[in-house]
JSON list of C-alpha atoms in Angstrom, two decimals:
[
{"chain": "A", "resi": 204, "resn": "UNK", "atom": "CA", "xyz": [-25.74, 72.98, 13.22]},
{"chain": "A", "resi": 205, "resn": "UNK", "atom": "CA", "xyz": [-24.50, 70.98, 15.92]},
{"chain": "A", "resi": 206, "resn": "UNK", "atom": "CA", "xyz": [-24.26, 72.39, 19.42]},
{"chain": "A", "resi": 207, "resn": "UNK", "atom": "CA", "xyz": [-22.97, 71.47, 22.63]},
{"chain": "A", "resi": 208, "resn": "UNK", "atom": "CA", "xyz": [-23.41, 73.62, 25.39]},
{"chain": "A", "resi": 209, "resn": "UNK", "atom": "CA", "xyz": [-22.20, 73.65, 29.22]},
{"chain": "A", "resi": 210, "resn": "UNK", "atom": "CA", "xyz": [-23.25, 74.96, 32.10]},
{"chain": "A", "resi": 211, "resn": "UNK", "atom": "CA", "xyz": [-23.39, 74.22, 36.02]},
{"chain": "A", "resi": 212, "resn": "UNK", "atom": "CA", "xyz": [-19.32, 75.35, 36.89]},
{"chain": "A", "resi": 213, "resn": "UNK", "atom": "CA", "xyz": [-18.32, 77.56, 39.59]},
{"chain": "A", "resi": 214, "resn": "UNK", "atom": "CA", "xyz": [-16.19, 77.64, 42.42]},
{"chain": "A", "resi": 215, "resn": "UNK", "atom": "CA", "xyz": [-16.88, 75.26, 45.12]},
{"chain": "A", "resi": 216, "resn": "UNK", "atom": "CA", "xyz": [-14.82, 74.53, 48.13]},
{"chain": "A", "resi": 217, "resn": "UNK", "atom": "CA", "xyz": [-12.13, 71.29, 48.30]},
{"chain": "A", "resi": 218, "resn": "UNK", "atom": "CA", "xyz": [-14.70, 67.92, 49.01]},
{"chain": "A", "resi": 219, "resn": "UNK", "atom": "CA", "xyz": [-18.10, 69.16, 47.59]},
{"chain": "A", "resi": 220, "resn": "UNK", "atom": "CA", "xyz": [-19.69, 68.18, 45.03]},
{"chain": "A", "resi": 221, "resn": "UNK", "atom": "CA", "xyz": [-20.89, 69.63, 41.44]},
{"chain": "A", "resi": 222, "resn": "UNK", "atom": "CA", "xyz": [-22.93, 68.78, 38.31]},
{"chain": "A", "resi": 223, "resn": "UNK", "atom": "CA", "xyz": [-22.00, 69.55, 34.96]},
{"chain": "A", "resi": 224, "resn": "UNK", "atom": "CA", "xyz": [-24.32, 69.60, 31.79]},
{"chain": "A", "resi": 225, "resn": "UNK", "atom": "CA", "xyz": [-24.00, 69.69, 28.76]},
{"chain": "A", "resi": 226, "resn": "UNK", "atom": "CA", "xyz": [-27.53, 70.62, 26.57]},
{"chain": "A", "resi": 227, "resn": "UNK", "atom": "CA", "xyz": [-26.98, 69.56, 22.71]},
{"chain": "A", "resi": 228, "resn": "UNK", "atom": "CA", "xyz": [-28.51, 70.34, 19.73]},
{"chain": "A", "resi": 229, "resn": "UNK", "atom": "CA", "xyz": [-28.44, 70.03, 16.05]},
{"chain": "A", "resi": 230, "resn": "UNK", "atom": "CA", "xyz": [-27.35, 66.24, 15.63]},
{"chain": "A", "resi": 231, "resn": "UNK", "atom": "CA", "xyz": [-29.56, 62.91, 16.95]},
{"chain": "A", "resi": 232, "resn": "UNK", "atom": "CA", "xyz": [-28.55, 63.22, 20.23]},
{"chain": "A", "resi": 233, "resn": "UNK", "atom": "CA", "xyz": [-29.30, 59.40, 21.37]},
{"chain": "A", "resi": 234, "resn": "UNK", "atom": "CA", "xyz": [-27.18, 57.83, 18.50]},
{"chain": "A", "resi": 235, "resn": "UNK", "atom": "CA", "xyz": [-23.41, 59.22, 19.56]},
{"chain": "A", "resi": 236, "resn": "UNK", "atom": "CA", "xyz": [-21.19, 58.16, 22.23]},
{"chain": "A", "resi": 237, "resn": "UNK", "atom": "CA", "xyz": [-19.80, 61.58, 24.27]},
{"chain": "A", "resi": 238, "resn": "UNK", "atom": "CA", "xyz": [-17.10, 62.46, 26.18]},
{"chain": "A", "resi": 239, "resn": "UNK", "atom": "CA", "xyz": [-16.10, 64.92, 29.56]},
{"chain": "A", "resi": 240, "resn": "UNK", "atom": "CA", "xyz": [-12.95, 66.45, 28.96]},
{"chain": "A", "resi": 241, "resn": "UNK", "atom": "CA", "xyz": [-10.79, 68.99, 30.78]},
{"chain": "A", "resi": 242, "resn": "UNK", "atom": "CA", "xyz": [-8.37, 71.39, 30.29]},
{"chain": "A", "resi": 243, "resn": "UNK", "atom": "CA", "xyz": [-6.42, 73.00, 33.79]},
{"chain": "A", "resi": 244, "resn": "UNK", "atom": "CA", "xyz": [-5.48, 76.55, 33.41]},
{"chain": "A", "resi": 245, "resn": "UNK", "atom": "CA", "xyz": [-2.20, 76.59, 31.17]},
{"chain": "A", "resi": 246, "resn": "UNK", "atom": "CA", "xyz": [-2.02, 73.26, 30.72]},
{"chain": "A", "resi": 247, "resn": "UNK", "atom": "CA", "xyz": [-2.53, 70.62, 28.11]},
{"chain": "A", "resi": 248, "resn": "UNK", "atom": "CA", "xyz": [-5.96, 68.73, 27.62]},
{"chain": "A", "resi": 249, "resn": "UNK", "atom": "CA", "xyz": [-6.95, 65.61, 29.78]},
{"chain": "A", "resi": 250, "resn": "UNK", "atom": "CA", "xyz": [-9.46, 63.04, 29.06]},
{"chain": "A", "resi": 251, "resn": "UNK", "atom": "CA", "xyz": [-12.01, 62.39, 31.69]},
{"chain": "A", "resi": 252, "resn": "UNK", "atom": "CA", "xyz": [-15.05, 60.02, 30.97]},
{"chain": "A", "resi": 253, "resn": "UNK", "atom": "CA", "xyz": [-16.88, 58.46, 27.83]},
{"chain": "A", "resi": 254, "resn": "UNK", "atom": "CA", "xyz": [-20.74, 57.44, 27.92]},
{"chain": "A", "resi": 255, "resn": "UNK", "atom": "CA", "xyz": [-22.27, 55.05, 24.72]},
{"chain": "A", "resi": 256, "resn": "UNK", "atom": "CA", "xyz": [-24.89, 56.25, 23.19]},
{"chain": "A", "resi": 257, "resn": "UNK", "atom": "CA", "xyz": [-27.78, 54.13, 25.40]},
{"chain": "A", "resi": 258, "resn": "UNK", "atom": "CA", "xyz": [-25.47, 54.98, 28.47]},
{"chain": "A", "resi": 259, "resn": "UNK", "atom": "CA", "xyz": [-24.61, 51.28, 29.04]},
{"chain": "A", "resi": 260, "resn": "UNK", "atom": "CA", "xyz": [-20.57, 51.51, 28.30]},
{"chain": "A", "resi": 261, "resn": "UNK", "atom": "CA", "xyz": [-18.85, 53.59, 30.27]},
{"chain": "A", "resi": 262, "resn": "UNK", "atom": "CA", "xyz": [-15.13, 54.52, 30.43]},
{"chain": "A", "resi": 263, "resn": "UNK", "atom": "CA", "xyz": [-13.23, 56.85, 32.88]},
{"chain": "A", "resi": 264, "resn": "UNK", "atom": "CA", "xyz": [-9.48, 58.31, 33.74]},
{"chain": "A", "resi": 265, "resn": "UNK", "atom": "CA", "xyz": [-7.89, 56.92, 37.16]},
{"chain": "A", "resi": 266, "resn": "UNK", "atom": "CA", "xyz": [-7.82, 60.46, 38.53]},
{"chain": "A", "resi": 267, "resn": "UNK", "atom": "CA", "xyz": [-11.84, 60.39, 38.02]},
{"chain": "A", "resi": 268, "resn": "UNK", "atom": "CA", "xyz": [-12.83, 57.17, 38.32]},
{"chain": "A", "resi": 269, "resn": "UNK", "atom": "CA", "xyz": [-14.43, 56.68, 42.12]},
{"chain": "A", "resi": 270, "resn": "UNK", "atom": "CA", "xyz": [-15.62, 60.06, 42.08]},
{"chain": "A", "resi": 271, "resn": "UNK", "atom": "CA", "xyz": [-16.83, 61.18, 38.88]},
{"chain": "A", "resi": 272, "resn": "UNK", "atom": "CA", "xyz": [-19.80, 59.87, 37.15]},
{"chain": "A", "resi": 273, "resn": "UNK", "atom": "CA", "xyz": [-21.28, 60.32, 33.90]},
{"chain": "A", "resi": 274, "resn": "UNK", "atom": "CA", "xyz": [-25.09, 59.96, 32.69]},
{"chain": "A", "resi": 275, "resn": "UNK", "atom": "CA", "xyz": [-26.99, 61.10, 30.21]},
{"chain": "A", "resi": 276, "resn": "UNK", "atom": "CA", "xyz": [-30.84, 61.55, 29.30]},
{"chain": "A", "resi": 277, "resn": "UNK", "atom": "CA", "xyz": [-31.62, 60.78, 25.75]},
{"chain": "A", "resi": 278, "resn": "UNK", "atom": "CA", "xyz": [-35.32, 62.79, 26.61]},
{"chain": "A", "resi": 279, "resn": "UNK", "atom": "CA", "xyz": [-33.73, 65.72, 27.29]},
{"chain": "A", "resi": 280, "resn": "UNK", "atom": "CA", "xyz": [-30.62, 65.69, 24.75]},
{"chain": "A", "resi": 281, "resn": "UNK", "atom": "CA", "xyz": [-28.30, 65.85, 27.88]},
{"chain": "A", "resi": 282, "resn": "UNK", "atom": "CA", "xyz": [-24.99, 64.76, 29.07]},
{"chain": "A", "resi": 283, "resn": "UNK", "atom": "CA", "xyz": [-24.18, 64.88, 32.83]},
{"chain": "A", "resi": 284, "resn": "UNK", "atom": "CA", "xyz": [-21.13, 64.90, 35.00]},
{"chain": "A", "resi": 285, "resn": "UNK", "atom": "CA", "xyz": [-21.28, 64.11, 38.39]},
{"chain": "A", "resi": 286, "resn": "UNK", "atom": "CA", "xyz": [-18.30, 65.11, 40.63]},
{"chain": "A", "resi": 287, "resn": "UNK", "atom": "CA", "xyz": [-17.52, 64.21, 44.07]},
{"chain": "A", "resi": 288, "resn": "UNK", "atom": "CA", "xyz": [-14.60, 64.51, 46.40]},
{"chain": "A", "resi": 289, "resn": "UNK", "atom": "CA", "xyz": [-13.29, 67.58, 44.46]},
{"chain": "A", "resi": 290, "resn": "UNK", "atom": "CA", "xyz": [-9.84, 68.35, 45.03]},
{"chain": "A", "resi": 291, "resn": "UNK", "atom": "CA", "xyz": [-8.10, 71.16, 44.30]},
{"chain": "A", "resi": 292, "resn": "UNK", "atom": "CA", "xyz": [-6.21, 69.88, 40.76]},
{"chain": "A", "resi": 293, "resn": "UNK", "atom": "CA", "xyz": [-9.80, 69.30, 39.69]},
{"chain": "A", "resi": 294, "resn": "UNK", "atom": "CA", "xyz": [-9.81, 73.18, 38.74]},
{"chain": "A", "resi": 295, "resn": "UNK", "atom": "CA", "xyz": [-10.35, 73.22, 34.93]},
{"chain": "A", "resi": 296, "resn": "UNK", "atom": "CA", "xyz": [-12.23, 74.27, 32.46]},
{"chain": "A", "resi": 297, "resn": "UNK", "atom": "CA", "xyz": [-14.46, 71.33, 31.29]},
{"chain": "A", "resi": 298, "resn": "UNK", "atom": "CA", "xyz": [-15.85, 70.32, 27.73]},
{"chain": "A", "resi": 299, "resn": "UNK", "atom": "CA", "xyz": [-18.08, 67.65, 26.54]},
{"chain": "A", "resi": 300, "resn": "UNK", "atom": "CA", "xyz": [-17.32, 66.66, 23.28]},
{"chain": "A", "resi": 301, "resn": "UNK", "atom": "CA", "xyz": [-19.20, 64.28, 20.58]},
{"chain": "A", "resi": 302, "resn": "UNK", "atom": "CA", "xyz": [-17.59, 61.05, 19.50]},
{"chain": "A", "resi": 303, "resn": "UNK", "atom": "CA", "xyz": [-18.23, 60.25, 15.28]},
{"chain": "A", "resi": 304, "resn": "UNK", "atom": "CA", "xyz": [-19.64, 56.80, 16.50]},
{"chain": "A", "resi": 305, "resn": "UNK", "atom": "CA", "xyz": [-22.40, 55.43, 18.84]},
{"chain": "A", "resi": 306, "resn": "UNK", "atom": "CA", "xyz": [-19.66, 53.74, 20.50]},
{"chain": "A", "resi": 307, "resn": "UNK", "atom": "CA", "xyz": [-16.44, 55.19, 20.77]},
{"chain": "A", "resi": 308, "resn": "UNK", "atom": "CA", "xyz": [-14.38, 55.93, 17.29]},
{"chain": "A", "resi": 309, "resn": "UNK", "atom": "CA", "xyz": [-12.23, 57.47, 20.28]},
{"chain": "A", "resi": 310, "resn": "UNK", "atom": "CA", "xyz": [-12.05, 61.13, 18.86]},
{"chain": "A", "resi": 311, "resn": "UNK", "atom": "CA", "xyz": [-14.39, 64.16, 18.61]},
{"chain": "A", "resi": 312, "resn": "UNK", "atom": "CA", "xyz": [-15.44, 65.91, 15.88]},
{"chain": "A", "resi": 313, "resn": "UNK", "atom": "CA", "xyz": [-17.51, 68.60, 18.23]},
{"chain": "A", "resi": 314, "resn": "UNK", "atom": "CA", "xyz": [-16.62, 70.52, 21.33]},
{"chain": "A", "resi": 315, "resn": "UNK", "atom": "CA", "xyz": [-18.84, 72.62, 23.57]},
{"chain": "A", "resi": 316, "resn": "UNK", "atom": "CA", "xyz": [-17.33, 76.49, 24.59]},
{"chain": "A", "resi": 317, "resn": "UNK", "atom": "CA", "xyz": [-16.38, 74.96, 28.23]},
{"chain": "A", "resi": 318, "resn": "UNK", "atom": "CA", "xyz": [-17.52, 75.56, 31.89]},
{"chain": "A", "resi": 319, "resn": "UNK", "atom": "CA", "xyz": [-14.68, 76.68, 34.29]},
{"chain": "A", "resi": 320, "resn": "UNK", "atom": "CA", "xyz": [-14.59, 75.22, 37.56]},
{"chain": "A", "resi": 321, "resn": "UNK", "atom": "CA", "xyz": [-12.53, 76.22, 40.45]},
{"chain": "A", "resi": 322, "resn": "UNK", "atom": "CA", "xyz": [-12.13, 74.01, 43.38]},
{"chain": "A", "resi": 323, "resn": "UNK", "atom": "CA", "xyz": [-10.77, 76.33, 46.20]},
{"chain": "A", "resi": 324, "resn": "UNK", "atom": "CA", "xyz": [-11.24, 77.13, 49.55]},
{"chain": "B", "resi": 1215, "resn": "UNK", "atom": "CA", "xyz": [-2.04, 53.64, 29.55]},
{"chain": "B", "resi": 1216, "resn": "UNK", "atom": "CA", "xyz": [-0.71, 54.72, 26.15]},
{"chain": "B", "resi": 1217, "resn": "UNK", "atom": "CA", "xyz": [1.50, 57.46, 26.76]},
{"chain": "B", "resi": 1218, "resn": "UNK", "atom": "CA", "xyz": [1.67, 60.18, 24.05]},
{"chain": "B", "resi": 1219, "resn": "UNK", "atom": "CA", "xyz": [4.92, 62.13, 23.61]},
{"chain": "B", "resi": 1220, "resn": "UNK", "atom": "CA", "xyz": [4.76, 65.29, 21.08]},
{"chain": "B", "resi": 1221, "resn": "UNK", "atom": "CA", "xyz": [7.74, 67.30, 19.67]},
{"chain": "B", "resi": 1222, "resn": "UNK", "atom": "CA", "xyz": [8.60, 69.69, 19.90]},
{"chain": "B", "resi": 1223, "resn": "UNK", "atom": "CA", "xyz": [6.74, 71.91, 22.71]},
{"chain": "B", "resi": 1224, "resn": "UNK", "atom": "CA", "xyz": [7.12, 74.79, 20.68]},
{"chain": "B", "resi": 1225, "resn": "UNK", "atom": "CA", "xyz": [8.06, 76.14, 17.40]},
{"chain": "B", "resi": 1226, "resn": "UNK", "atom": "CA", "xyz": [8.53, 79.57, 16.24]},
{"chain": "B", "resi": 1227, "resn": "UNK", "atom": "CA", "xyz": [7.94, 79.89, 12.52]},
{"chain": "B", "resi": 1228, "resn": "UNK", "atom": "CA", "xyz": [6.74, 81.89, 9.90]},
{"chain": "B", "resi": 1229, "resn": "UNK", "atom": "CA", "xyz": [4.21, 82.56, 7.23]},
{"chain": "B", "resi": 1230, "resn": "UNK", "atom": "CA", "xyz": [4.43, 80.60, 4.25]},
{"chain": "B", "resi": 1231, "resn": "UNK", "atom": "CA", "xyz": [6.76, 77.91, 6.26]},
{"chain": "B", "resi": 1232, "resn": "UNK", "atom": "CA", "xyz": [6.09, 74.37, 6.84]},
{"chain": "B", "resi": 1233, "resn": "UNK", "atom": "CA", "xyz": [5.90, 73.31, 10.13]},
{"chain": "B", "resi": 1234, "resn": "UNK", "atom": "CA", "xyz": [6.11, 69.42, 11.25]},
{"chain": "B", "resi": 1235, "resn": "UNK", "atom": "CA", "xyz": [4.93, 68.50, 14.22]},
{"chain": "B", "resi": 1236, "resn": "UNK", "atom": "CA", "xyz": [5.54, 64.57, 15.56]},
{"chain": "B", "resi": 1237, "resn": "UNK", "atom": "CA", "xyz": [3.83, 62.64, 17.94]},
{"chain": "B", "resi": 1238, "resn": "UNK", "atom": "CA", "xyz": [4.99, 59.06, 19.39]},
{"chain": "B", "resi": 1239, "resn": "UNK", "atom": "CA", "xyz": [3.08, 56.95, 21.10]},
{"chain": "B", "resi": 1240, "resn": "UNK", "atom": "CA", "xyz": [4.16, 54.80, 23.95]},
{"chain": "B", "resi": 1241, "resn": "UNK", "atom": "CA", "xyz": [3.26, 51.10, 21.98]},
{"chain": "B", "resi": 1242, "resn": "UNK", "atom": "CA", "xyz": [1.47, 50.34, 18.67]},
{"chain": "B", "resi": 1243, "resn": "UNK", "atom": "CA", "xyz": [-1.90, 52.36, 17.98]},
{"chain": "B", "resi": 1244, "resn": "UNK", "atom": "CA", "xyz": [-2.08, 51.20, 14.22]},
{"chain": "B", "resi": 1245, "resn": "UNK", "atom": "CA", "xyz": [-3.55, 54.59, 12.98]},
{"chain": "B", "resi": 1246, "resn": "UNK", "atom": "CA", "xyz": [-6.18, 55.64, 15.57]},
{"chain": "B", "resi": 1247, "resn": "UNK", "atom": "CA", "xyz": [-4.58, 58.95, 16.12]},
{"chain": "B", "resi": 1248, "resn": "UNK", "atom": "CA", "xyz": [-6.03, 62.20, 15.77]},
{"chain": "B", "resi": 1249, "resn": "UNK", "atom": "CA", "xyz": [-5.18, 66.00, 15.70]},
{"chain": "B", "resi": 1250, "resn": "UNK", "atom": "CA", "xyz": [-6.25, 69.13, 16.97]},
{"chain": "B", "resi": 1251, "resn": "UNK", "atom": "CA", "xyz": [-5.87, 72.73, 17.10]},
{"chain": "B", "resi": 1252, "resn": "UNK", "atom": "CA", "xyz": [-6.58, 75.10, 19.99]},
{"chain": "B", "resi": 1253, "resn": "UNK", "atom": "CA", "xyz": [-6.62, 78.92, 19.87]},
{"chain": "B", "resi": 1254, "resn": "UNK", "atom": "CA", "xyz": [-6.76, 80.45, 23.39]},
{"chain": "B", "resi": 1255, "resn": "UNK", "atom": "CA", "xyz": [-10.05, 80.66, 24.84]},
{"chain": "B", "resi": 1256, "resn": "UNK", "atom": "CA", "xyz": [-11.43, 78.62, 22.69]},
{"chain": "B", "resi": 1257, "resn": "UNK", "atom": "CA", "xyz": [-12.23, 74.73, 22.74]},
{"chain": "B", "resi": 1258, "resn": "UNK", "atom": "CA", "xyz": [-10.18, 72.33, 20.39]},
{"chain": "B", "resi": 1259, "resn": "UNK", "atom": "CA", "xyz": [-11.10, 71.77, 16.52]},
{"chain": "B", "resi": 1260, "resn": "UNK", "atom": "CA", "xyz": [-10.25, 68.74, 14.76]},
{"chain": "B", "resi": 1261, "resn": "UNK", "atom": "CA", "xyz": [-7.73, 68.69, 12.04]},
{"chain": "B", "resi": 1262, "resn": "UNK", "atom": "CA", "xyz": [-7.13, 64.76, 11.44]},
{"chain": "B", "resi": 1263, "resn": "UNK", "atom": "CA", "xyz": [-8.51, 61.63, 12.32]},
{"chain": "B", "resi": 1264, "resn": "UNK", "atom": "CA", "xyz": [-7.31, 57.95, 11.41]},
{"chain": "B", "resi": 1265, "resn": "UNK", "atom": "CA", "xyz": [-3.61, 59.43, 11.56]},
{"chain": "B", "resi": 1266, "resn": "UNK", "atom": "CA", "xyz": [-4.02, 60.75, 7.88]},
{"chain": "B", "resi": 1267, "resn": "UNK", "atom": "CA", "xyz": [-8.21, 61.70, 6.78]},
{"chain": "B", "resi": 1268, "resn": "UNK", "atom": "CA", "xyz": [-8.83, 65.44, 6.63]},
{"chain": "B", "resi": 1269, "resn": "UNK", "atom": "CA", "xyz": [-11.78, 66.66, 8.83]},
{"chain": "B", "resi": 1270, "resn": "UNK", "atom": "CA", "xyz": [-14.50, 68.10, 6.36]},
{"chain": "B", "resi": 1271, "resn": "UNK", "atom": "CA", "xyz": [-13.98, 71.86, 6.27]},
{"chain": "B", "resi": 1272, "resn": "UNK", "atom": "CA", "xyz": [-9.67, 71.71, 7.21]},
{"chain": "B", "resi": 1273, "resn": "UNK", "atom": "CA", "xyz": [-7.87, 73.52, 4.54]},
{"chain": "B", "resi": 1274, "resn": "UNK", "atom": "CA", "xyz": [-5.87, 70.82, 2.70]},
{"chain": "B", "resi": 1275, "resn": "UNK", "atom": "CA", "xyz": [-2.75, 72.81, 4.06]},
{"chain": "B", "resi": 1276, "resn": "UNK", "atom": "CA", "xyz": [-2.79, 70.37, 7.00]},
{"chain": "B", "resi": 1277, "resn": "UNK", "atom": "CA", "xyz": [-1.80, 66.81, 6.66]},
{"chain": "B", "resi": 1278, "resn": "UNK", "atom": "CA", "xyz": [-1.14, 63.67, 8.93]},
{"chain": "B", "resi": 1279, "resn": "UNK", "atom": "CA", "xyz": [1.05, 60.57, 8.43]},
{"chain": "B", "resi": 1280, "resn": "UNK", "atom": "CA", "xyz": [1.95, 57.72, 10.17]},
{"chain": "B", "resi": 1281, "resn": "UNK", "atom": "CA", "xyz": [1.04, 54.35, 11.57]},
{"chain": "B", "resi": 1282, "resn": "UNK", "atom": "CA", "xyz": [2.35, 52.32, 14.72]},
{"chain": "B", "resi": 1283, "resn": "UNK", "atom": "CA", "xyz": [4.45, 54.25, 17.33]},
{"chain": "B", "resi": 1284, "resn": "UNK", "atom": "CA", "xyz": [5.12, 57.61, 14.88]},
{"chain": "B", "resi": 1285, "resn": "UNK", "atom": "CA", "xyz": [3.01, 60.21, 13.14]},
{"chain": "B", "resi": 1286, "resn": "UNK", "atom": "CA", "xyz": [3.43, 63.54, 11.75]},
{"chain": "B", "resi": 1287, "resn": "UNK", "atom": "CA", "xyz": [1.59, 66.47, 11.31]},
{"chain": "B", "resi": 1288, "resn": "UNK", "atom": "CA", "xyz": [2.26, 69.22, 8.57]},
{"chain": "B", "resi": 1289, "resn": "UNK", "atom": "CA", "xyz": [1.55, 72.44, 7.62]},
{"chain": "B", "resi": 1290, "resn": "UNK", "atom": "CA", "xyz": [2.88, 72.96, 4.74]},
{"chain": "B", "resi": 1291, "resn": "UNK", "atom": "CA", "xyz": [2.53, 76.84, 4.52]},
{"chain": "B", "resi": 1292, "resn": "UNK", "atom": "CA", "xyz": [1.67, 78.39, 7.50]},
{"chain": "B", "resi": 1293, "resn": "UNK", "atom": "CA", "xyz": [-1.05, 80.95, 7.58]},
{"chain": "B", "resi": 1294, "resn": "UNK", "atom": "CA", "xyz": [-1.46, 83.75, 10.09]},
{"chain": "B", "resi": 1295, "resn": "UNK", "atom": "CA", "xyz": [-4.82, 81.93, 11.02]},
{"chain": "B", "resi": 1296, "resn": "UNK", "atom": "CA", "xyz": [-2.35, 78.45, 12.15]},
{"chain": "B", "resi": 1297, "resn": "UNK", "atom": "CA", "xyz": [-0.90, 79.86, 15.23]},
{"chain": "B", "resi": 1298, "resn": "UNK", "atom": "CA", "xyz": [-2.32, 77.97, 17.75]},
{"chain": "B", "resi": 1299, "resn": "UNK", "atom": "CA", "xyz": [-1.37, 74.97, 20.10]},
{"chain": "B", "resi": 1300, "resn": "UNK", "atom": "CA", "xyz": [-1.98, 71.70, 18.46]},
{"chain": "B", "resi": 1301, "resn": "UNK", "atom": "CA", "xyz": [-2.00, 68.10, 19.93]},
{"chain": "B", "resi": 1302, "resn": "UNK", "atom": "CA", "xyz": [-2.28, 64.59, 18.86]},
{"chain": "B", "resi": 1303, "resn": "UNK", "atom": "CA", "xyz": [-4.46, 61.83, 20.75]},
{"chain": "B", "resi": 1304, "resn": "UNK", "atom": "CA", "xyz": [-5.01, 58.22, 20.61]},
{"chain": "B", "resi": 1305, "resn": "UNK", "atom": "CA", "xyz": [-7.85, 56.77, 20.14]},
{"chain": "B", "resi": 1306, "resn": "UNK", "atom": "CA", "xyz": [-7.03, 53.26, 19.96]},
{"chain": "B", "resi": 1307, "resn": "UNK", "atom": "CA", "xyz": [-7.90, 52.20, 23.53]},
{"chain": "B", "resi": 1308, "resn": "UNK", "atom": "CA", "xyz": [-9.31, 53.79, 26.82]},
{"chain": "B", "resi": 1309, "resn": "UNK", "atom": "CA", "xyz": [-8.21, 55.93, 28.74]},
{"chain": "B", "resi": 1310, "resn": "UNK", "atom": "CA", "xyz": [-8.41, 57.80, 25.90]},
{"chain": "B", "resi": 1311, "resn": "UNK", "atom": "CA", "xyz": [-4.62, 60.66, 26.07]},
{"chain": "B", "resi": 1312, "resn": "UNK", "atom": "CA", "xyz": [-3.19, 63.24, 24.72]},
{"chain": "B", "resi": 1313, "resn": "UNK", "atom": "CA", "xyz": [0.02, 65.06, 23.97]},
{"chain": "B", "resi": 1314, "resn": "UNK", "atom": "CA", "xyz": [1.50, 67.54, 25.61]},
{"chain": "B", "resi": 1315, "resn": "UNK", "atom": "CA", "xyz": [1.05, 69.87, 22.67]},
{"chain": "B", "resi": 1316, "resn": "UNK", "atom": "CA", "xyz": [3.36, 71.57, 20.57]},
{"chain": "B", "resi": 1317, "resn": "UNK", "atom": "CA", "xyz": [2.47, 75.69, 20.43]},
{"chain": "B", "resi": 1318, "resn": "UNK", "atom": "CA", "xyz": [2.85, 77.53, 17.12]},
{"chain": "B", "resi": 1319, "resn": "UNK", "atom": "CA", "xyz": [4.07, 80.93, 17.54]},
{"chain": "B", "resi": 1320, "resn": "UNK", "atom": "CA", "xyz": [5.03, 83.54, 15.12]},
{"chain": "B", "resi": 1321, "resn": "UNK", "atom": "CA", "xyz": [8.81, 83.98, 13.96]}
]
């Protein structure tokens, strides 16, 4: 069965950087776009980044784009984000999530359980 | 962007009602829209994609219409297992957005 699990949140101070990954399973990993996607506490959900499936399209949200980045490593079944600058309103919980296509169909038919992250000083 | 507007925030119904969520989008999408459900705690599910095809494994209880600027989800009888917030999205261009959601609580 498919699988998409996170890992690498925690609370890091306001301007420091984190990686996120997301280890999945159960599906050909290196023929499906993915996506970041995040969720603040109480609020509604936010898209945040989209990666092809060779990692040579690439989409992001204004309030990530500059600071954010997204790989992935189709060796190691892997999806990646990068995050710089961190600002407080970056404290979410985060999910990667499997498009349908290798490029974007533009919705997800799989969600990992989420990695909380709490930017705070 | 494409700005996603859903209605209403929050309904109170109850079992064995139908429910109708809407969803309007800011300009034209044709019918990339999809729906989801959230429990808390847990990460979204699919319900719909293409504004009206049923994710494999959905009980047929859900439904979506719509094309253009308006769509519609329905339950049309709630079960105690539907409670839940659910939103729409478009998927017709990046960046990719969301509604606000529309929370399902019990009557």
């Amino acid at each position: 069965q498919v699988q998409l699990v996170e890992s690498g949140g925690g609370v890091v101070q306001p301007g420091r950087s984190l990686r996120l990954s997301c280890a999945a399973s159960g599906f050909t990993f290196s023929s499906y776009g993915l996506h970041w996607v995040r969720q603040a506490p109480g609020r509604g959900l936010e898209w945040l980044a989209f990666i092809s499936y060779d990692g040579t399209n690439k989409y992001y949200a204004d309030s990530v784009k500059g600071r954010f980045t997204i790989s992935r490593d189709n060796s190691k079944n892997t999806l990646y984000l990068q995050m710089n600058s961190l600002r407080t309103e970056d404290t979410a919980v985060y999910y990667c999530a499997k498009d349908t296509s290798s490029g974007s169909s533009g919705h997800f038919d799989y969600w990992g359980q989420g990695t909380l992250v709490t930017v705070s000083s | 962007d494409i700005q996603m507007t859903q209605s209403p925030s929050s309904v109170s119904a109850s079992v064995g009602d139908r429910v109708t969520i809407t969803c309007r989008a800011s300009q034209a999408i044709s019918t990339w829209l999809a729906w989801y459900q959230q429990k808390p705690g847990k990460a979204p599910k699919v319900l719909i994609y293409a504004a009206s095809s049923l994710q494999s494994g959905v009980p047929s209880r859900f439904s979506g219409s719509g094309s253009g600027t308006d769509f519609t989800l329905t339950i049309s009888s709630l079960q105690p297992e539907d409670f839940a917030t659910y939103y729409c999205q478009q998927a017709n261009s990046f960046p990719l957005t969301f509604g606000g959601g529309t929370k399902v609580e019990i009557k």
